[in-house]
Amino acid sequence: MGGKLDIQQGTLVLMVLRTLDVLGPLHGYGIARRIEEISREQLQLNYGTLYPALLKLEQEGDIKGEWRLSENNRRARYYALTKAGKKRLARERADWSRTSAVMSWFLAPELEGT
Amino acid sequence: MRSLRALLARVRGLFGRSASDHDIADEFAAHLEMSAAEYERRGVAPQEARRRARMDAGGLAAATETWRDQRGFVRLERFLRTVLQASRNLRHAPGFVTIAVLTLALGIGLATAVFTVADGIALRRLPVAEQSRIVVMWSRTKDGRFNQYPVEDATDFVRQSRAVREAAYFAWFGSAPIAVRNGGQVMRLNRAAVSGNFFTVLGARALLGRALDSADDEPGAAPVTVISYDAWRRAFGSARDILGRRLPLYDGSRTYTIVGVMPPGIEYPTGTEFWAPIAASFPEKFRARLGFDVVGRLAPGATVDDAAAELSAFFVRPGASTYSQNLVAVVDTFPDLVLGNMKPALLAFAVAAALLLLITCVNVANLLLVRGLGRVREIALRLALGAGRRAVVTQLVIENLILAMAGGLAGLAVGWGALRLFVAIAPARTPRLDQIGLDGRALLAAVGVTTIAMLVFGVLPAIMSARVNLQDVLRTGVQHTSSRGHRRLAELLVGAEVALALVVLSAAALIGRSLLNLERAPLGFRADHLLVADLAFRADLLQDMTATNAALERLMPQLAALPGIVAVSPVVADPFSGPAAWSGSLATEGQSASEGAGGPRVNMELVDTGYFAAMDMPILGGRGFTAADRTGAPMVVVVGDSAARLYWPGENPVGKRLVMRAGQDDVFTVVGVVPDARYRSLRDAMPSAYFPLRQSIFAAGPASLVVRTTGPPGDVVPMLRRALDRDASGVGLATATPFTTLLNGPLGEPRLDAFLLAVFAMAAVLLCAIGVFGVMAATVRQRTREIGIRTALGATARQLMALVARRGLSICAAGLVVGVAGALLANRLLTSLLYGISPADGVTMLGACVLVLVAASMAMLVPALGAARVDAVRALRADG
């Protein structure tokens, strides 16, 4: 059990949206670092997971990317939440709360064996 | 909305690659740098920092791929790339592609066109309800003669029948030509007299106006009629205002009002151009004596056999007449009757089409195998270089699909052209050919079958041999270890092709020779410069048969004296009207009644003195008729050759005596013998007897003229018409046709059969030659090295050619042996279409074998010459 967790399908989107919501426009590396930090290094994001997800969100119009100079003058692609993305975050956040509540009821110890 | 936007973004990603600022490599690079910088900040050495950053990020190539997948339709992109590659491959083999597409086009096109014709004629629906539930019920006497039954019997039977729900009846002679006035024109149209519920029983609706109904057949009802689609088009110019038009009979006896036009395809009884109710067609007293045939609709659950059994039982019911006791029931389904006589030919074509499609498949399979041989190395190499097996297969599949599609399109073109051609040369009376369009399902089926064959033979062997011999192929550089099995298969296929081609060719040759036999069969008279003119009589001027015959007799010398006319005579039977038109059993003097009735049916003809001259029939013995052979003089008859031999074998018939029926008073003395004539039927010269018009004892008389002319027969028609009109005796000219034109009728179908099969045979032999060429060329290519060695060892060009030819010829020989066996079996299908030739005719078979062999040898010539020209040094140095 000591290894890193696999990212659950669907949760990454929520994490990305939330990250951008909290931190404002951010490049891919920043998003990855932030998610890893928040997860207390339980999660690790590689390119193959993160960038296709970013691209998908961009294609669906939830985020918008543009090339900018970073704080230390590097060219990087910054992603920002769009209006649609904000709405989606609100919706998915509510959904997720309910889902996790339901899951926790299921997995609560007193339910075992009944 | 969201997914639509995503889709649009992906489409942009697919096409707008250069315009996009979004390059993933840059983004990854930035990511890597930032990650490495982070490690460095934490005190890791720069190199190590970069290494860790890369590890964290995961596999770059895989990530790029996944990202691209998300970005556009990578699968589609890859697919398009494969298609491009496949078509490039095909472009590099133009010879192969041309031959393959031609093969497919020929096979698919011809098979589809012929299936379309067959389907259109045989399988399509007639414009009636539930056609297979409609039966026509005849009766036959025990000795096989068709008979009709009186209308009371018909109605009685239907009333008590459980197998037949409802029945209609029609005058037993079917449709008969009758002269009508159509505007200012006099023409003969075929009239069928039917009961009022005829169309109700058939379940047929009118195209325009209405069909007949029971009320029309009540005594005293206004005489109405419905016309056939064909008559509407030809005789009435498809007039829109046809309904309500009047159609007076030329004899003035009655005038019909046209109330409907029936849809095409329902010309039953065969050849009907207008249907009239029985009550409105015959006088009351005549109707009672008329015989009828019955058409009925089977009750739910009843079968044709049920109906036949019931009818048979009805004939022998208690209280039935002895006449009825002697009858046997014959029940046919409606489609069989309407479409029946085309069936053997259609079956032959269906088989031929299937064979041609099979040859096509075999041929393409062969071409693909041969091409596959040359590509084993290429495929093995690609596999070895890491191409996915799937990618290789996909490419082969796509190559074959492109070929199949091209072949299908070309086949569509060929099929369309072939169909136009078939329709153009089809005999005029072929049912419903004018409404045929190329059958989409047939085309799809043909393309489907060939495509499957192509995929099987184009993809599987290549992959299998590449897999098994991957190492061999690459290590030794020798390809024939893997391909010997291939070549065997290809040779087997070519052998099969030779066999199939022989089957089709021999069938075509048999049909062709039948046609020749039919065309060359002596008619017994001269068909050129002969005109057949249909007459029309006015009932108001010519009250009875005696008056009509007298008028004809009086007219003949006047007509014969017209310039350009050599001889002229009235005649009863229409050309090629068949044996039933006017025939009977005669008896020789002294025969008993039963002997006479059991004798052969003889075609009877009632003619004037000019007849034999008009027909240009030589008198073989005795004399023809003279003006002295008239009522009061001794009764005379002229017999045909075979009738003479039938009645008096080995004796001189002249002076012998015949009676109409045993025990009758009228005795005819034979005064002359003429050759048998193929006037009633082109296929059979039937025994015939000619009686002089001037001493006719018959109730009916001639209604046509035969006219021998000096110039083209059509030229005398206006003069003939004027002469008859001027005479004003009540005899008019309806239609006149040169005999050579009439010959097209019975020759039309054999000609179409012969033409279609000839096209098939040519295609089959051509495809076969292509197959032989393909496999032999591949053999030579494969054996280049061996041939090189032989050349080096001193083999002559002739020996090398023999080496190739021997292989090819032994394949052909094996194919021919199998083909002859198959042809002997298959050609039995043709029996009813053949004329004067056996389905196992040796000369035909030999000729077909020789032709196939010659074609195959010619196809072998090029590869054999190639073998002879192999350069030893080059061949030995080459690794192939």
PDB file of C-alpha atoms in Angstrom, chain B residues 139-258:
ATOM      1  CA  SER B 139     -58.961 -30.188 -67.858  1.00  0.00           C
ATOM      2  CA  ARG B 140     -57.217 -32.649 -70.070  1.00  0.00           C
ATOM      3  CA  THR B 141     -58.578 -35.753 -71.730  1.00  0.00           C
ATOM      4  CA  LYS B 142     -56.835 -38.963 -70.746  1.00  0.00           C
ATOM      5  CA  ASP B 143     -54.912 -39.073 -74.042  1.00  0.00           C
ATOM      6  CA  GLY B 144     -53.333 -35.758 -73.207  1.00  0.00           C
ATOM      7  CA  ARG B 145     -55.427 -33.275 -75.160  1.00  0.00           C
ATOM      8  CA  PHE B 146     -56.417 -30.075 -73.443  1.00  0.00           C
ATOM      9  CA  ASN B 147     -60.063 -29.547 -73.034  1.00  0.00           C
ATOM     10  CA  GLN B 148     -62.375 -26.994 -71.612  1.00  0.00           C
ATOM     11  CA  TYR B 149     -65.492 -27.466 -69.620  1.00  0.00           C
ATOM     12  CA  PRO B 150     -68.906 -25.898 -69.941  1.00  0.00           C
ATOM     13  CA  VAL B 151     -69.569 -22.905 -67.797  1.00  0.00           C
ATOM     14  CA  GLU B 152     -72.142 -24.750 -65.642  1.00  0.00           C
ATOM     15  CA  ASP B 153     -69.460 -27.230 -64.603  1.00  0.00           C
ATOM     16  CA  ALA B 154     -67.087 -24.421 -63.796  1.00  0.00           C
ATOM     17  CA  THR B 155     -69.548 -22.574 -61.608  1.00  0.00           C
ATOM     18  CA  ASP B 156     -70.755 -25.810 -59.997  1.00  0.00           C
ATOM     19  CA  PHE B 157     -67.241 -26.785 -59.114  1.00  0.00           C
ATOM     20  CA  VAL B 158     -66.385 -23.454 -57.586  1.00  0.00           C
ATOM     21  CA  ARG B 159     -69.628 -23.408 -55.593  1.00  0.00           C
ATOM     22  CA  GLN B 160     -68.845 -26.702 -53.871  1.00  0.00           C
ATOM     23  CA  SER B 161     -65.045 -26.437 -53.768  1.00  0.00           C
ATOM     24  CA  ARG B 162     -63.300 -26.032 -50.465  1.00  0.00           C
ATOM     25  CA  ALA B 163     -59.826 -25.529 -51.926  1.00  0.00           C
ATOM     26  CA  VAL B 164     -60.869 -22.695 -54.207  1.00  0.00           C
ATOM     27  CA  ARG B 165     -62.413 -19.675 -52.594  1.00  0.00           C
ATOM     28  CA  GLU B 166     -63.508 -17.694 -55.594  1.00  0.00           C
ATOM     29  CA  ALA B 167     -63.157 -18.275 -59.275  1.00  0.00           C
ATOM     30  CA  ALA B 168     -63.470 -16.417 -62.529  1.00  0.00           C
ATOM     31  CA  TYR B 169     -63.532 -17.909 -66.003  1.00  0.00           C
ATOM     32  CA  PHE B 170     -62.560 -16.899 -69.487  1.00  0.00           C
ATOM     33  CA  ALA B 171     -63.246 -18.202 -72.986  1.00  0.00           C
ATOM     34  CA  TRP B 172     -61.045 -21.260 -73.462  1.00  0.00           C
ATOM     35  CA  PHE B 173     -59.223 -19.996 -76.535  1.00  0.00           C
ATOM     36  CA  GLY B 174     -57.633 -17.299 -74.416  1.00  0.00           C
ATOM     37  CA  SER B 175     -57.110 -14.037 -76.220  1.00  0.00           C
ATOM     38  CA  ALA B 176     -57.925 -13.982 -79.896  1.00  0.00           C
ATOM     39  CA  PRO B 177     -57.224 -11.257 -82.419  1.00  0.00           C
ATOM     40  CA  ILE B 178     -60.245  -9.293 -83.505  1.00  0.00           C
ATOM     41  CA  ALA B 179     -60.446  -6.334 -85.852  1.00  0.00           C
ATOM     42  CA  VAL B 180     -61.382  -3.008 -84.292  1.00  0.00           C
ATOM     43  CA  ARG B 181     -61.658   0.565 -85.460  1.00  0.00           C
ATOM     44  CA  ASN B 182     -59.385   2.856 -83.546  1.00  0.00           C
ATOM     45  CA  GLY B 183     -60.139   6.332 -84.797  1.00  0.00           C
ATOM     46  CA  GLY B 184     -59.683   6.140 -88.575  1.00  0.00           C
ATOM     47  CA  GLN B 185     -57.518   3.030 -88.365  1.00  0.00           C
ATOM     48  CA  VAL B 186     -58.448  -0.610 -88.586  1.00  0.00           C
ATOM     49  CA  MET B 187     -56.291  -2.825 -86.403  1.00  0.00           C
ATOM     50  CA  ARG B 188     -56.393  -6.231 -84.848  1.00  0.00           C
ATOM     51  CA  LEU B 189     -56.161  -6.415 -81.085  1.00  0.00           C
ATOM     52  CA  ASN B 190     -56.175  -9.539 -78.946  1.00  0.00           C
ATOM     53  CA  ARG B 191     -59.418  -9.756 -77.047  1.00  0.00           C
ATOM     54  CA  ALA B 192     -59.981 -11.926 -74.006  1.00  0.00           C
ATOM     55  CA  ALA B 193     -63.561 -12.610 -72.953  1.00  0.00           C
ATOM     56  CA  VAL B 194     -63.626 -12.879 -69.190  1.00  0.00           C
ATOM     57  CA  SER B 195     -66.216 -13.172 -66.452  1.00  0.00           C
ATOM     58  CA  GLY B 196     -66.982  -9.953 -64.613  1.00  0.00           C
ATOM     59  CA  ASN B 197     -65.128 -10.965 -61.468  1.00  0.00           C
ATOM     60  CA  PHE B 198     -61.912 -11.814 -63.358  1.00  0.00           C
ATOM     61  CA  PHE B 199     -59.906  -8.941 -61.912  1.00  0.00           C
ATOM     62  CA  THR B 200     -61.515  -9.293 -58.497  1.00  0.00           C
ATOM     63  CA  VAL B 201     -60.230 -12.865 -58.303  1.00  0.00           C
ATOM     64  CA  LEU B 202     -56.784 -11.812 -59.497  1.00  0.00           C
ATOM     65  CA  GLY B 203     -56.782  -8.909 -57.073  1.00  0.00           C
ATOM     66  CA  ALA B 204     -55.640  -6.560 -59.821  1.00  0.00           C
ATOM     67  CA  ARG B 205     -56.373  -2.869 -59.829  1.00  0.00           C
ATOM     68  CA  ALA B 206     -56.536  -0.607 -62.840  1.00  0.00           C
ATOM     69  CA  LEU B 207     -53.723   1.807 -63.582  1.00  0.00           C
ATOM     70  CA  LEU B 208     -56.211   4.306 -64.978  1.00  0.00           C
ATOM     71  CA  GLY B 209     -59.959   4.241 -64.527  1.00  0.00           C
ATOM     72  CA  ARG B 210     -61.345   1.006 -63.175  1.00  0.00           C
ATOM     73  CA  ALA B 211     -61.149  -2.730 -63.735  1.00  0.00           C
ATOM     74  CA  LEU B 212     -64.129  -4.775 -64.852  1.00  0.00           C
ATOM     75  CA  ASP B 213     -66.600  -5.876 -62.215  1.00  0.00           C
ATOM     76  CA  SER B 214     -69.431  -8.348 -61.949  1.00  0.00           C
ATOM     77  CA  ALA B 215     -72.090  -5.797 -62.925  1.00  0.00           C
ATOM     78  CA  ASP B 216     -70.397  -5.372 -66.340  1.00  0.00           C
ATOM     79  CA  ASP B 217     -71.024  -9.040 -67.091  1.00  0.00           C
ATOM     80  CA  GLU B 218     -74.796  -8.937 -66.485  1.00  0.00           C
ATOM     81  CA  PRO B 219     -76.893  -9.537 -69.595  1.00  0.00           C
ATOM     82  CA  GLY B 220     -77.859  -6.160 -71.004  1.00  0.00           C
ATOM     83  CA  ALA B 221     -75.084  -4.236 -69.280  1.00  0.00           C
ATOM     84  CA  ALA B 222     -73.414  -1.517 -71.337  1.00  0.00           C
ATOM     85  CA  PRO B 223     -70.474  -3.081 -73.207  1.00  0.00           C
ATOM     86  CA  VAL B 224     -67.303  -1.882 -71.522  1.00  0.00           C
ATOM     87  CA  THR B 225     -63.681  -2.955 -71.790  1.00  0.00           C
ATOM     88  CA  VAL B 226     -60.321  -2.423 -70.114  1.00  0.00           C
ATOM     89  CA  ILE B 227     -57.160  -2.341 -72.176  1.00  0.00           C
ATOM     90  CA  SER B 228     -53.657  -3.587 -71.426  1.00  0.00           C
ATOM     91  CA  TYR B 229     -50.827  -1.222 -70.626  1.00  0.00           C
ATOM     92  CA  ASP B 230     -49.047  -2.372 -73.759  1.00  0.00           C
ATOM     93  CA  ALA B 231     -52.076  -1.710 -75.974  1.00  0.00           C
ATOM     94  CA  TRP B 232     -52.541   1.677 -74.332  1.00  0.00           C
ATOM     95  CA  ARG B 233     -48.989   2.626 -75.194  1.00  0.00           C
ATOM     96  CA  ARG B 234     -48.741   1.150 -78.661  1.00  0.00           C
ATOM     97  CA  ALA B 235     -52.235   1.406 -80.074  1.00  0.00           C
ATOM     98  CA  PHE B 236     -53.446   4.496 -78.255  1.00  0.00           C
ATOM     99  CA  GLY B 237     -50.203   6.437 -77.878  1.00  0.00           C
ATOM    100  CA  SER B 238     -50.533   6.521 -74.072  1.00  0.00           C
ATOM    101  CA  ALA B 239     -53.434   8.936 -74.490  1.00  0.00           C
ATOM    102  CA  ARG B 240     -54.381  10.551 -71.178  1.00  0.00           C
ATOM    103  CA  ASP B 241     -57.990  10.941 -72.278  1.00  0.00           C
ATOM    104  CA  ILE B 242     -58.350   7.233 -73.017  1.00  0.00           C
ATOM    105  CA  LEU B 243     -61.171   6.680 -70.532  1.00  0.00           C
ATOM    106  CA  GLY B 244     -64.573   6.907 -72.147  1.00  0.00           C
ATOM    107  CA  ARG B 245     -63.225   6.396 -75.671  1.00  0.00           C
ATOM    108  CA  ARG B 246     -65.181   4.092 -77.899  1.00  0.00           C
ATOM    109  CA  LEU B 247     -63.732   0.956 -79.384  1.00  0.00           C
ATOM    110  CA  PRO B 248     -66.041  -0.377 -82.135  1.00  0.00           C
ATOM    111  CA  LEU B 249     -65.447  -3.833 -83.562  1.00  0.00           C
ATOM    112  CA  TYR B 250     -64.724  -3.657 -87.275  1.00  0.00           C
ATOM    113  CA  ASP B 251     -67.567  -6.046 -88.015  1.00  0.00           C
ATOM    114  CA  GLY B 252     -69.933  -3.496 -86.500  1.00  0.00           C
ATOM    115  CA  SER B 253     -71.449  -6.023 -84.106  1.00  0.00           C
ATOM    116  CA  ARG B 254     -70.753  -3.996 -80.968  1.00  0.00           C
ATOM    117  CA  THR B 255     -68.928  -0.973 -79.612  1.00  0.00           C
ATOM    118  CA  TYR B 256     -67.043  -1.096 -76.341  1.00  0.00           C
ATOM    119  CA  THR B 257     -66.418   1.845 -74.091  1.00  0.00           C
ATOM    120  CA  ILE B 258     -62.929   1.887 -72.561  1.00  0.00           C
TER     121      ILE B 258
END
